[in-house]
XYZ file of C-alpha atoms in Angstrom:
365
model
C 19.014 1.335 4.659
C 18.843 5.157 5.325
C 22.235 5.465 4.260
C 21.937 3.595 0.867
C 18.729 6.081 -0.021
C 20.470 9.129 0.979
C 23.520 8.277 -1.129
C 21.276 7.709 -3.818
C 19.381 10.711 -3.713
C 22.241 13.141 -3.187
C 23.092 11.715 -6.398
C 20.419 12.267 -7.941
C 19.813 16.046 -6.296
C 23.185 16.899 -7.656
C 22.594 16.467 -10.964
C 19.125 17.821 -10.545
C 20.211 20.323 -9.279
C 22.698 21.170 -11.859
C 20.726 23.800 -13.989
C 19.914 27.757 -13.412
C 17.730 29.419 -10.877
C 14.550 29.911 -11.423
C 13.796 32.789 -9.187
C 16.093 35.086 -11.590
C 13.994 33.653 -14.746
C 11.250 34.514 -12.629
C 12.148 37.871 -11.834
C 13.561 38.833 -15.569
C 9.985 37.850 -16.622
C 7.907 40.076 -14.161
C 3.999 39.227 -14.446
C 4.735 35.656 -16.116
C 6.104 33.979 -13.056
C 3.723 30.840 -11.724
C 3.773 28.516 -8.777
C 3.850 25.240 -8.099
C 2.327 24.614 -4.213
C 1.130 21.781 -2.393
C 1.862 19.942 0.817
C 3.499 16.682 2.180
C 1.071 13.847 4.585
C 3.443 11.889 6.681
C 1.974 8.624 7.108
C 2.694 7.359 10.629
C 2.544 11.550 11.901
C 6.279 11.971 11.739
C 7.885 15.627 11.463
C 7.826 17.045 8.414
C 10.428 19.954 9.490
C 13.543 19.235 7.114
C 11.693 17.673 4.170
C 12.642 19.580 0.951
C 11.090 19.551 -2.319
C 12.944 20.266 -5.177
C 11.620 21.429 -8.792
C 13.392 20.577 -12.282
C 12.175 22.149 -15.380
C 14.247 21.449 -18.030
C 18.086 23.646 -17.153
C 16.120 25.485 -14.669
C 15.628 24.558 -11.264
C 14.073 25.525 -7.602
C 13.784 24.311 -4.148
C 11.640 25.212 -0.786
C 11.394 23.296 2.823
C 8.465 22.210 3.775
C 6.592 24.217 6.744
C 5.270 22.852 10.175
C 2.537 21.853 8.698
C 4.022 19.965 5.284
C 3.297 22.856 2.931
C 5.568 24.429 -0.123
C 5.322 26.802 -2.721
C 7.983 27.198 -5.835
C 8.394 29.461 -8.600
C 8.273 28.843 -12.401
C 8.094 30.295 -15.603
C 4.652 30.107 -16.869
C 6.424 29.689 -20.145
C 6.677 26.119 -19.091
C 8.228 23.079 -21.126
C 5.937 20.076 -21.634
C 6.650 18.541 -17.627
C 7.880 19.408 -14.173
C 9.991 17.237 -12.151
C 9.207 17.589 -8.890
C 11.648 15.582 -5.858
C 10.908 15.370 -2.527
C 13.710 14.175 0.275
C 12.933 12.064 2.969
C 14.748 14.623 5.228
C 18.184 15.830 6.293
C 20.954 13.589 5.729
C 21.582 10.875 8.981
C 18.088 11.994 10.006
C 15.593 11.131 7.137
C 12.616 9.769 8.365
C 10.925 9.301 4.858
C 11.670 8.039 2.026
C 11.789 9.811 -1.243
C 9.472 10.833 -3.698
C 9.229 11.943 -7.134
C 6.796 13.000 -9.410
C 7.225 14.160 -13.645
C 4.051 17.028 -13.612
C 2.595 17.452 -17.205
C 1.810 21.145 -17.503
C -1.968 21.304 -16.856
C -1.504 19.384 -13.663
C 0.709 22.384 -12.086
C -2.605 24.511 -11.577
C -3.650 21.944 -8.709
C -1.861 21.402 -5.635
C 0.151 18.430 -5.035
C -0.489 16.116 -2.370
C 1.890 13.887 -1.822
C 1.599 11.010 1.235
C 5.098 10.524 2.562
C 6.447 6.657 3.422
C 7.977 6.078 6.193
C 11.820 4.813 6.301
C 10.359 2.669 9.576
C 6.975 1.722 10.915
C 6.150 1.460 14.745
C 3.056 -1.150 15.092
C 0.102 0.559 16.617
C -1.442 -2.037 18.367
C -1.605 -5.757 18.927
C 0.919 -8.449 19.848
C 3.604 -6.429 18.647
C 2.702 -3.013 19.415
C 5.574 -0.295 19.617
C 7.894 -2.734 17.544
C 9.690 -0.789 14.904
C 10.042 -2.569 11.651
C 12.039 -0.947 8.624
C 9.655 -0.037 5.872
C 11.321 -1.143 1.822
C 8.857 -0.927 -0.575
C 11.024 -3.035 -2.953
C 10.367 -5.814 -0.504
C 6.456 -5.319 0.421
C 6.149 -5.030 -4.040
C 8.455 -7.981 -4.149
C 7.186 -11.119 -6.389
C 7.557 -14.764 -6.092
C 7.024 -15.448 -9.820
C 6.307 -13.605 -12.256
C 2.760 -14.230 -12.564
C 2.108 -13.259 -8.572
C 1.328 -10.253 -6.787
C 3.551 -9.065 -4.145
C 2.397 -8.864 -0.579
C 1.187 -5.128 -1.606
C -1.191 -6.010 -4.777
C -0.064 -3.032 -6.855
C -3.033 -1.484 -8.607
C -2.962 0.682 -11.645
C -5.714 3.079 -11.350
C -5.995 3.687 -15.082
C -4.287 2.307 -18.339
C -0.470 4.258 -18.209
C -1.981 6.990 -15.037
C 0.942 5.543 -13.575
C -0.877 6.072 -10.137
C -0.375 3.047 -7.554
C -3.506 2.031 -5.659
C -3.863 -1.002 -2.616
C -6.052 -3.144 -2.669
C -8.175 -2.823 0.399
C -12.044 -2.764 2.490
C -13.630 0.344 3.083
C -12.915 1.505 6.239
C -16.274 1.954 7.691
C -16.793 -1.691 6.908
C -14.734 -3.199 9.920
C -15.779 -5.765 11.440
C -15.920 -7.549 8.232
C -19.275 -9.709 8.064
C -18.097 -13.517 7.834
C -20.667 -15.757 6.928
C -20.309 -20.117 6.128
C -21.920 -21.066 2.923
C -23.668 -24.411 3.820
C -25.505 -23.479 0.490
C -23.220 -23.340 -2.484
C -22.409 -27.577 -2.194
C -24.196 -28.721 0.732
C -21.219 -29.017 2.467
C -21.906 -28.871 6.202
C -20.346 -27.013 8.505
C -19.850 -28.715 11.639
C -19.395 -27.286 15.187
C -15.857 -28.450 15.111
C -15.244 -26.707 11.925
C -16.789 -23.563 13.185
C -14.839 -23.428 16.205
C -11.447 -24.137 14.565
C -12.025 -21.527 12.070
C -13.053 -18.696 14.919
C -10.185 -20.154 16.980
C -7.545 -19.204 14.239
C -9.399 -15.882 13.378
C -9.336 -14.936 17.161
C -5.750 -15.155 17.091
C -4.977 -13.125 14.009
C -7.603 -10.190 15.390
C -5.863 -10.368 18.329
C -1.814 -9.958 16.604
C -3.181 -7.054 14.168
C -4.720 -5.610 17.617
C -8.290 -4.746 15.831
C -11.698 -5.925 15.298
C -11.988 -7.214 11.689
C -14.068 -9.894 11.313
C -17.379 -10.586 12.846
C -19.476 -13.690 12.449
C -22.883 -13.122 10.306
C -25.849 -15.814 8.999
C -25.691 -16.284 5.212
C -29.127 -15.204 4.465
C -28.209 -11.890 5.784
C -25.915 -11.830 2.955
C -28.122 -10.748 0.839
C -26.763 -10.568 -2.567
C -25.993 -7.588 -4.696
C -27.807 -6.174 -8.237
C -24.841 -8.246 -10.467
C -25.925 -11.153 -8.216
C -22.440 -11.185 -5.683
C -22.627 -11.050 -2.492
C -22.841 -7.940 -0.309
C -20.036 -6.625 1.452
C -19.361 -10.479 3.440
C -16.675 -12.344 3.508
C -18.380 -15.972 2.096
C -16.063 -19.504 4.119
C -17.281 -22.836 2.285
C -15.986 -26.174 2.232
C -14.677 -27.322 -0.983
C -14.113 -31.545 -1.259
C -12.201 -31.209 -4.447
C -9.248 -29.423 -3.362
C -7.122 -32.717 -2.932
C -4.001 -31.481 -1.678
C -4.559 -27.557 -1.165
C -5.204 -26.194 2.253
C -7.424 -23.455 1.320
C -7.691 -20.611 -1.531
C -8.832 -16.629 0.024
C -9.909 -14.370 -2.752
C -10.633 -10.205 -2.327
C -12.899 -9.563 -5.234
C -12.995 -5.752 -6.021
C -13.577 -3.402 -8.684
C -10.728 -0.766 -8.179
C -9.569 -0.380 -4.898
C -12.240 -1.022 -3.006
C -12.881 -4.790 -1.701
C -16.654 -5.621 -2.362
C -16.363 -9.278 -1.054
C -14.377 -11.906 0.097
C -14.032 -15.730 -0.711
C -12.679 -18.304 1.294
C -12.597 -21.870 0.025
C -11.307 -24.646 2.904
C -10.107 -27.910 2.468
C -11.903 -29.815 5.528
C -9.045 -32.097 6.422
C -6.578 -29.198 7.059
C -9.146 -27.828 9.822
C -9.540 -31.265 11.093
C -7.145 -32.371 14.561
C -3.840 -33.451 14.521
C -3.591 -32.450 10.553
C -4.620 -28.916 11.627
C -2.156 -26.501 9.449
C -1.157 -24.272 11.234
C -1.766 -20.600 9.927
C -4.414 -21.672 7.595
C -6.918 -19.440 8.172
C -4.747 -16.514 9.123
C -2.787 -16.782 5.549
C -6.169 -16.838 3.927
C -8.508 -14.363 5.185
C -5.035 -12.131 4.554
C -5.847 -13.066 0.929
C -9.613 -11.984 1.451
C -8.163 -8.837 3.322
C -6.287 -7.996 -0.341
C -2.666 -9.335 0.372
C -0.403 -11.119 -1.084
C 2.219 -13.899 -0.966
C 5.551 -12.851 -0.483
C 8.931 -14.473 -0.371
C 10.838 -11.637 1.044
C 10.166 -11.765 4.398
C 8.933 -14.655 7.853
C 5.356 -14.235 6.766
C 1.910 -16.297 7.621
C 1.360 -15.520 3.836
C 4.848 -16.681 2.544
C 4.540 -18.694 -0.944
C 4.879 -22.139 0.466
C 5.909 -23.414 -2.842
C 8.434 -21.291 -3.495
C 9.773 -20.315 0.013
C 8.151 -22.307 2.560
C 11.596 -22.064 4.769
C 9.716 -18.545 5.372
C 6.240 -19.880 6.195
C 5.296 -19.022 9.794
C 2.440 -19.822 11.644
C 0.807 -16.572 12.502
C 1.347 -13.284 11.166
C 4.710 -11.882 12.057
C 5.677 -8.634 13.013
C 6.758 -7.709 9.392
C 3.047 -8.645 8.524
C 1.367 -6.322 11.031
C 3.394 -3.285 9.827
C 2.998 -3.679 6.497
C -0.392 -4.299 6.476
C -0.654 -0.985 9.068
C 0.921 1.066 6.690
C -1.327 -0.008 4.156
C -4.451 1.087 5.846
C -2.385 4.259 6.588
C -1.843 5.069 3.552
C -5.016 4.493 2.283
C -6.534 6.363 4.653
C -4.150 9.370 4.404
C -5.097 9.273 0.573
C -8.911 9.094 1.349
C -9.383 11.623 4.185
C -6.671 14.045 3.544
C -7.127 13.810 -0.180
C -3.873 12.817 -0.888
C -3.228 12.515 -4.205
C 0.208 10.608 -4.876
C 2.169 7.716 -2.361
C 3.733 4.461 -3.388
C 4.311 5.532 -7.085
C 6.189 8.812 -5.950
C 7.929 6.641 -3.387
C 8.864 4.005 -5.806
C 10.056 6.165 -9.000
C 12.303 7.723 -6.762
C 14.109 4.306 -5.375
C 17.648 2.892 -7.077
C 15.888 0.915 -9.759
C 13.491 2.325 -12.263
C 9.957 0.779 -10.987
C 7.866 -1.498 -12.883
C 6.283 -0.556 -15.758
C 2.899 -0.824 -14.027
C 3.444 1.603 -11.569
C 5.965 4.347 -13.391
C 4.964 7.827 -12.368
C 3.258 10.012 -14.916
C 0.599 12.393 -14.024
C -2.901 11.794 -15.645
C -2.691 15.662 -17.178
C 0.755 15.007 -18.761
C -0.632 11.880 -21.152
């Protein structure tokens, strides 16, 4: 995997690479020289020292490693074309611990610094069942659809109309433990104590793979509901007797990013004894948690229509790290105002990325 990317991107760097020198622009044009600065995050707190970023500006180009602490600083010509390209390696060759990035700058965003969240080439599991488990990190895989009309197991989000910035899908931090709450209103389905403690069973065992406290039981009428009438910040489980053949259906409903509820719909009979499906509840409060189906890897949430030869019955360790690096990254992006990630990552892979998610800064449009 490292190999492939680094062939790839000396490739690429070659050709990039292929213009002038802008210092000696720089320096023939005393007083009109500019910079363009910012700093690389690491997500999972690897070592920066060795990451290069490298600038393209039409036939001129620049390069600077990072410091100890992720920064860089290059020069341009203020005189500047309509857009920057701006690389960053994953490290040095047999070594990289990230993977690449890449970024086209429109000229108004070079005043700003650019903060730019580094992916990880592998991702050791925190905590949980499978804690200090490695688990190679390809974004092609965690993007990766089962049909064209799905989502990937990372729910790629557009944060405006051809921004080209990549969002995920995800709860507020300081929301954990997720309220979860049975709706014995909406049908006047009941809930018995068999149902309850097969739900709590399965939700035990998935708090206790991912190694965290994320759900916590709550009454419904503490759920009080929001202005637009929704609930508040609750993750609503009802049972739905018209599902006929479907185990269950999770939902994350969210306006942007951000998560605002959760709906779980359950078919009773797949709770119920010997018919108990296994994974059930695990693949759907994944859903609720803003994942996925995938078919690209053993998941709890594989498509089980279109690869249910992958369909396990808890998460997997390919489940936990992906869903770690998630809240990694969108923490990173968050707290340590990071400003690019997965699109950087993802313009810079083999393939051209999806439409959707094709880097171009907001300043450049």
């Amino acid at each position: 995997m490292t190999a492939r990317i680094w062939i790839a991107l000396s490739l690429s760097l070659t050709a990039f690479l292929a213009g002038g020198s802008l210092p000696a622009l720089a320096t023939a044009q005393a007083g009109l020289a500019a910079v363009v600065s910012g700093r690389v995050i690491p997500a999972g707190g690897d070592d920066v020292r060795g990451v290069r970023v490298f600038a393209r500006q039409g036939a001129l180009s620049d390069s600077a490693e990072v410091d100890s602490a992720g920064r860089f600083s290059l020069v341009l010509p203020s005189v500047a074309t309509d857009s920057l390209e701006l690389w960053v390696d994953g490290g040095a060759p047999g070594t990289a611990a990230f993977h690449p990035a890449r970024l086209r700058l429109g000229r108004a965003e070079l005043a700003r610094e650019q903060e730019i969240v580094l992916v990880p080439l592998r991702w050791t599991i925190q905590a949980g069942r499978y804690a200090t488990h490695q688990v190679d990190v390809r974004l092609a895989r965690a993007f990766s659809r089962p049909c064209a009309s799905c989502t990937g197991f990372f729910r790629g989000l557009a944060a405006r109309a051809d921004s080209g910035r990549t969002g995920l899908q995800g709860w507020p931090a300081d929301r954990f433990p997720l309220r979860v709450a049975f709706d014995r209103e909406w049908n006047g389905e009941k809930v018995s104590p068999g149902d309850s403690a097969a739900f709590w069973r399965e939700t035990d065992e998935l708090e206790e793979t991912l190694g965290a406290d994320v759900f916590r039981p709550a009454n419904l009428p503490d759920a009080a509901p929001r202005e637009d009438g929704g609930p508040n910040d609750v993750i609503l489980v009802w049972f739905d007797p018209d599902m006929g053949g479907i185990g269950g259906i999770g939902t994350a409903v969210s306006e942007g990013e951000d998560i605002g509820y959760g709906d779980l719909r359950l078919n009773r009979a797949a709770l119920r004894g010997d018919v108990t499906t296994p994974g059930l509840v695990s693949h759907e409060l994944l859903h609720t948690l803003g994942f996925g189906h995938t078919c690209a890897w053993r998941s709890v949430v594989a498509d089980v229509r279109r690869c249910p030869y992958l369909r396990a019955s808890s998460a997997t360790e390919d489940d936990v790290a992906y869903v770690e690096l998630a809240a990694e990254i969108r923490s990173l992006l968050r707290e340590r105002h990071g400003r690019w990630a997965l699109e950087a990552a993802l313009a810079a892979m083999d393939a051209p990325p999806a439409p959707a998610v094709a880097v171009r800064s907001e300043a450049g449009r």
